[in-house]
Amino acid sequence: DGAPIGYAISQAIPGALETTEIHSRVAVKNVPLQIVVPPLFATIVRNLGEVDLDMRTRTTIDSLGNLASFDTKLRINELPSIIRMYGTVRDDTLHISLQTGEHSQKFKYPWPKDAWLGRELTPEAKLLQIHVGRKWQREVYSPFSQSAMEIIEAEVVEESALLHEGHITTARRIEYRTLSGAGVDAENRLRANLWVAEDGTVLRQD
């Protein structure tokens, strides 16, 4: 509802053997449980009401720009156990291990080479070659959704002036929507808005 609840940080650094590591952290406070906790974790924390959440992720991208692995550590309120999710891509399959305390589960999903790891809460850094009217689709794996694999459609919908760090700049707004069946209103499928500068830098993300 427009109130600040925390922060998100993302940083890319060079890794070994021409890989790239993306380190991110999302920290939020006093938010309703159903908004921030993935369905996989809901049974663990369903009686907590509003929660504080601190999530740290290290994602490794190989030399060809494809996802190689990710390691997420999630702390909720003052629970003694850290929830950990670790994933690797092997033979076009995403292998995931989920562990909390002494309990663990394993999952497998088909993984197209150009798929994304879902980033609803983590800011994008940069997008290039965009113009009003351009559309594209990507398959996304997201532990924050009821179905693990989704198709997300992006569209550059307009160009407008944006106040950024005290200056007026030209920005292009991109809408991200979940592709869904007929009869679902477009507003109900809207997942994110991004405002992108002419050089591709993401200035704002909602």
mmCIF file of C-alpha atoms in Angstrom:
data_model
loop_
_atom_site.group_PDB
_atom_site.id
_atom_site.type_symbol
_atom_site.label_atom_id
_atom_site.label_comp_id
_atom_site.label_asym_id
_atom_site.label_seq_id
_atom_site.Cartn_x
_atom_site.Cartn_y
_atom_site.Cartn_z
ATOM 1 C CA ASP A 1 0.000 0.000 0.000
ATOM 2 C CA GLY A 2 2.854 2.397 -0.726
ATOM 3 C CA ALA A 3 4.603 2.063 2.652
ATOM 4 C CA PRO A 4 8.317 1.150 2.782
ATOM 5 C CA ILE A 5 8.845 -2.359 4.189
ATOM 6 C CA GLY A 6 12.525 -3.078 3.546
ATOM 7 C CA TYR A 7 15.156 -3.155 0.830
ATOM 8 C CA ALA A 8 16.619 -5.258 -1.983
ATOM 9 C CA ILE A 9 20.235 -5.297 -3.189
ATOM 10 C CA SER A 10 21.822 -7.122 -6.123
ATOM 11 C CA GLN A 11 25.509 -7.178 -7.114
ATOM 12 C CA ALA A 12 27.268 -9.082 -9.901
ATOM 13 C CA ILE A 13 30.949 -10.036 -9.531
ATOM 14 C CA PRO A 14 33.359 -12.105 -11.675
ATOM 15 C CA GLY A 15 33.611 -15.767 -10.692
ATOM 16 C CA ALA A 16 35.999 -18.596 -11.504
ATOM 17 C CA LEU A 17 36.412 -19.892 -15.092
ATOM 18 C CA GLU A 18 34.627 -16.902 -16.696
ATOM 19 C CA THR A 19 31.479 -17.372 -14.636
ATOM 20 C CA THR A 20 29.503 -14.571 -12.992
ATOM 21 C CA GLU A 21 28.157 -14.621 -9.447
ATOM 22 C CA ILE A 22 25.080 -12.565 -8.585
ATOM 23 C CA HIS A 23 24.757 -11.884 -4.872
ATOM 24 C CA SER A 24 21.406 -10.548 -3.696
ATOM 25 C CA ARG A 25 19.685 -9.801 -0.423
ATOM 26 C CA VAL A 26 16.047 -9.004 0.274
ATOM 27 C CA ALA A 27 14.991 -7.887 3.771
ATOM 28 C CA VAL A 28 11.403 -6.990 4.679
ATOM 29 C CA LYS A 29 9.625 -6.416 7.987
ATOM 30 C CA ASN A 30 6.078 -6.785 9.328
ATOM 31 C CA VAL A 31 4.410 -8.038 6.148
ATOM 32 C CA PRO A 32 1.550 -10.564 5.820
ATOM 33 C CA LEU A 33 2.792 -14.117 5.579
ATOM 34 C CA GLN A 34 1.002 -15.000 2.327
ATOM 35 C CA ILE A 35 2.725 -12.164 0.432
ATOM 36 C CA VAL A 36 6.339 -13.184 0.952
ATOM 37 C CA VAL A 37 6.553 -16.861 1.883
ATOM 38 C CA PRO A 38 6.768 -19.356 -1.004
ATOM 39 C CA PRO A 39 4.143 -22.157 -0.998
ATOM 40 C CA LEU A 40 6.945 -24.665 -0.311
ATOM 41 C CA PHE A 41 7.597 -22.959 3.045
ATOM 42 C CA ALA A 42 4.036 -22.117 4.063
ATOM 43 C CA THR A 43 3.489 -25.191 6.256
ATOM 44 C CA ILE A 44 6.644 -24.371 8.218
ATOM 45 C CA VAL A 45 5.549 -20.877 9.255
ATOM 46 C CA ARG A 46 1.769 -20.794 8.777
ATOM 47 C CA ASN A 47 1.017 -19.728 12.378
ATOM 48 C CA LEU A 48 3.328 -16.707 12.468
ATOM 49 C CA GLY A 49 0.968 -13.995 11.136
ATOM 50 C CA GLU A 50 3.055 -11.029 10.011
ATOM 51 C CA VAL A 51 6.688 -11.875 9.389
ATOM 52 C CA ASP A 52 10.174 -10.440 9.081
ATOM 53 C CA LEU A 53 12.080 -12.053 6.235
ATOM 54 C CA ASP A 54 15.778 -11.950 5.330
ATOM 55 C CA MET A 55 16.722 -13.798 2.131
ATOM 56 C CA ARG A 56 20.257 -14.053 0.720
ATOM 57 C CA THR A 57 20.965 -15.694 -2.633
ATOM 58 C CA ARG A 58 24.120 -16.468 -4.595
ATOM 59 C CA THR A 59 23.412 -17.288 -8.242
ATOM 60 C CA THR A 60 26.129 -18.581 -10.580
ATOM 61 C CA ILE A 61 25.871 -17.882 -14.324
ATOM 62 C CA ASP A 62 28.169 -19.885 -16.614
ATOM 63 C CA SER A 63 30.447 -18.437 -19.319
ATOM 64 C CA LEU A 64 27.624 -18.745 -21.897
ATOM 65 C CA GLY A 65 25.180 -16.721 -19.785
ATOM 66 C CA ASN A 66 23.100 -19.686 -18.601
ATOM 67 C CA LEU A 67 22.082 -20.526 -15.042
ATOM 68 C CA ALA A 68 24.498 -22.995 -13.417
ATOM 69 C CA SER A 69 23.408 -22.980 -9.760
ATOM 70 C CA PHE A 70 21.864 -20.972 -6.951
ATOM 71 C CA ASP A 71 22.006 -21.100 -3.170
ATOM 72 C CA THR A 72 19.307 -19.320 -1.133
ATOM 73 C CA LYS A 73 19.259 -18.921 2.643
ATOM 74 C CA LEU A 74 16.039 -17.675 4.209
ATOM 75 C CA ARG A 75 15.542 -16.530 7.794
ATOM 76 C CA ILE A 76 12.001 -15.850 9.030
ATOM 77 C CA ASN A 77 11.412 -13.949 12.289
ATOM 78 C CA GLU A 78 13.525 -15.406 15.065
ATOM 79 C CA LEU A 79 13.118 -19.049 14.062
ATOM 80 C CA PRO A 80 16.257 -20.979 15.063
ATOM 81 C CA SER A 81 16.520 -22.824 11.737
ATOM 82 C CA ILE A 82 17.591 -21.188 8.493
ATOM 83 C CA ILE A 83 15.661 -22.462 5.487
ATOM 84 C CA ARG A 84 18.002 -23.300 2.619
ATOM 85 C CA MET A 85 17.240 -23.976 -1.034
ATOM 86 C CA TYR A 86 20.042 -25.131 -3.323
ATOM 87 C CA GLY A 87 19.640 -25.701 -7.054
ATOM 88 C CA THR A 88 21.875 -26.904 -9.885
ATOM 89 C CA VAL A 89 21.242 -27.307 -13.614
ATOM 90 C CA ARG A 90 22.373 -30.669 -15.019
ATOM 91 C CA ASP A 91 21.360 -32.219 -18.347
ATOM 92 C CA ASP A 92 18.553 -29.680 -19.011
ATOM 93 C CA THR A 93 17.051 -30.375 -15.571
ATOM 94 C CA LEU A 94 16.921 -28.096 -12.529
ATOM 95 C CA HIS A 95 17.652 -30.144 -9.398
ATOM 96 C CA ILE A 96 16.521 -28.493 -6.149
ATOM 97 C CA SER A 97 17.147 -29.428 -2.516
ATOM 98 C CA LEU A 98 15.090 -27.730 0.196
ATOM 99 C CA GLN A 99 16.248 -28.094 3.806
ATOM 100 C CA THR A 100 14.995 -26.776 7.131
ATOM 101 C CA GLY A 101 16.421 -28.203 10.324
ATOM 102 C CA GLU A 102 16.612 -31.978 9.929
ATOM 103 C CA HIS A 103 13.946 -32.093 7.212
ATOM 104 C CA SER A 104 14.793 -32.079 3.516
ATOM 105 C CA GLN A 105 12.966 -32.429 0.199
ATOM 106 C CA LYS A 106 14.162 -32.785 -3.384
ATOM 107 C CA PHE A 107 12.495 -31.563 -6.604
ATOM 108 C CA LYS A 108 13.276 -31.714 -10.325
ATOM 109 C CA TYR A 109 12.000 -29.507 -13.171
ATOM 110 C CA PRO A 110 12.800 -29.392 -16.918
ATOM 111 C CA TRP A 111 15.069 -26.406 -17.556
ATOM 112 C CA PRO A 112 15.271 -24.741 -20.999
ATOM 113 C CA LYS A 113 18.660 -23.151 -21.659
ATOM 114 C CA ASP A 114 17.227 -19.619 -21.868
ATOM 115 C CA ALA A 115 14.974 -19.863 -18.790
ATOM 116 C CA TRP A 116 15.159 -17.310 -15.978
ATOM 117 C CA LEU A 117 15.258 -17.725 -12.241
ATOM 118 C CA GLY A 118 12.286 -15.757 -10.926
ATOM 119 C CA ARG A 119 13.107 -12.342 -9.468
ATOM 120 C CA GLU A 120 9.896 -10.771 -8.185
ATOM 121 C CA LEU A 121 11.693 -9.279 -5.199
ATOM 122 C CA THR A 122 15.184 -8.819 -6.625
ATOM 123 C CA PRO A 123 15.863 -5.770 -8.807
ATOM 124 C CA GLU A 124 16.976 -6.171 -12.400
ATOM 125 C CA ALA A 125 20.198 -4.310 -13.206
ATOM 126 C CA LYS A 126 20.165 -3.518 -16.910
ATOM 127 C CA LEU A 127 18.191 -4.187 -20.096
ATOM 128 C CA LEU A 128 19.321 -3.372 -23.631
ATOM 129 C CA GLN A 129 17.762 -3.018 -27.097
ATOM 130 C CA ILE A 130 14.283 -2.000 -26.010
ATOM 131 C CA HIS A 131 11.811 0.218 -27.798
ATOM 132 C CA VAL A 132 8.103 0.944 -27.411
ATOM 133 C CA GLY A 133 6.082 -1.942 -28.787
ATOM 134 C CA ARG A 134 8.715 -4.629 -28.304
ATOM 135 C CA LYS A 135 7.461 -7.855 -26.672
ATOM 136 C CA TRP A 136 9.222 -10.990 -25.528
ATOM 137 C CA GLN A 137 8.476 -14.100 -23.470
ATOM 138 C CA ARG A 138 10.569 -16.137 -21.069
ATOM 139 C CA GLU A 139 10.072 -19.264 -19.044
ATOM 140 C CA VAL A 140 10.619 -18.520 -15.362
ATOM 141 C CA TYR A 141 11.210 -20.774 -12.384
ATOM 142 C CA SER A 142 9.926 -19.107 -9.234
ATOM 143 C CA PRO A 143 9.531 -20.602 -5.750
ATOM 144 C CA PHE A 144 7.253 -17.615 -5.016
ATOM 145 C CA SER A 145 4.421 -18.928 -7.209
ATOM 146 C CA GLN A 146 1.968 -21.802 -6.956
ATOM 147 C CA SER A 147 3.281 -23.389 -10.168
ATOM 148 C CA ALA A 148 7.055 -23.686 -10.372
ATOM 149 C CA MET A 149 7.388 -22.924 -14.086
ATOM 150 C CA GLU A 150 5.572 -19.961 -15.618
ATOM 151 C CA ILE A 151 5.575 -18.050 -18.898
ATOM 152 C CA ILE A 152 6.150 -14.326 -18.390
ATOM 153 C CA GLU A 153 5.491 -11.819 -21.173
ATOM 154 C CA ALA A 154 7.251 -8.452 -21.195
ATOM 155 C CA GLU A 155 6.118 -5.467 -23.249
ATOM 156 C CA VAL A 156 7.593 -1.975 -23.597
ATOM 157 C CA VAL A 157 4.378 0.024 -23.318
ATOM 158 C CA GLU A 158 5.379 3.705 -23.300
ATOM 159 C CA GLU A 159 8.101 6.335 -23.140
ATOM 160 C CA SER A 160 7.756 9.143 -20.625
ATOM 161 C CA ALA A 161 9.628 11.589 -18.405
ATOM 162 C CA LEU A 162 10.748 10.283 -15.002
ATOM 163 C CA LEU A 163 12.200 12.180 -12.042
ATOM 164 C CA HIS A 164 15.311 10.233 -11.033
ATOM 165 C CA GLU A 165 17.844 11.448 -8.443
ATOM 166 C CA GLY A 166 16.670 15.021 -8.868
ATOM 167 C CA HIS A 167 16.788 15.069 -12.671
ATOM 168 C CA ILE A 168 14.151 14.602 -15.357
ATOM 169 C CA THR A 169 15.138 11.745 -17.666
ATOM 170 C CA THR A 170 13.485 9.853 -20.501
ATOM 171 C CA ALA A 171 12.446 6.333 -19.506
ATOM 172 C CA ARG A 172 10.665 3.434 -21.157
ATOM 173 C CA ARG A 173 8.157 1.516 -19.035
ATOM 174 C CA ILE A 174 8.049 -2.281 -19.306
ATOM 175 C CA GLU A 175 5.131 -4.372 -18.051
ATOM 176 C CA TYR A 176 5.694 -7.991 -17.020
ATOM 177 C CA ARG A 177 2.597 -10.199 -17.072
ATOM 178 C CA THR A 178 1.892 -13.856 -16.436
ATOM 179 C CA LEU A 179 0.424 -15.542 -19.490
ATOM 180 C CA SER A 180 -2.886 -17.028 -18.407
ATOM 181 C CA GLY A 181 -6.050 -18.558 -19.766
ATOM 182 C CA ALA A 182 -8.917 -16.627 -21.318
ATOM 183 C CA GLY A 183 -11.175 -14.674 -19.001
ATOM 184 C CA VAL A 184 -8.431 -13.434 -16.671
ATOM 185 C CA ASP A 185 -8.243 -9.632 -16.571
ATOM 186 C CA ALA A 186 -4.911 -8.204 -17.711
ATOM 187 C CA GLU A 187 -4.518 -6.202 -14.476
ATOM 188 C CA ASN A 188 -4.764 -9.405 -12.469
ATOM 189 C CA ARG A 189 -1.832 -10.820 -14.438
ATOM 190 C CA LEU A 190 0.469 -7.801 -13.969
ATOM 191 C CA ARG A 191 3.589 -8.866 -12.059
ATOM 192 C CA ALA A 192 5.958 -5.900 -12.330
ATOM 193 C CA ASN A 193 6.653 -2.498 -13.888
ATOM 194 C CA LEU A 194 10.180 -1.396 -14.823
ATOM 195 C CA TRP A 195 11.309 2.081 -15.922
ATOM 196 C CA VAL A 196 14.449 1.854 -18.055
ATOM 197 C CA ALA A 197 16.781 4.641 -19.192
ATOM 198 C CA GLU A 198 17.889 5.026 -22.812
ATOM 199 C CA ASP A 199 21.197 3.247 -22.036
ATOM 200 C CA GLY A 200 19.323 0.265 -20.564
ATOM 201 C CA THR A 201 19.853 1.073 -16.871
ATOM 202 C CA VAL A 202 16.835 0.140 -14.736
ATOM 203 C CA LEU A 203 15.849 3.295 -12.831
ATOM 204 C CA ARG A 204 12.836 1.993 -10.939
ATOM 205 C CA GLN A 205 11.062 -1.312 -10.381
ATOM 206 C CA ASP A 206 7.622 -1.892 -8.832
#
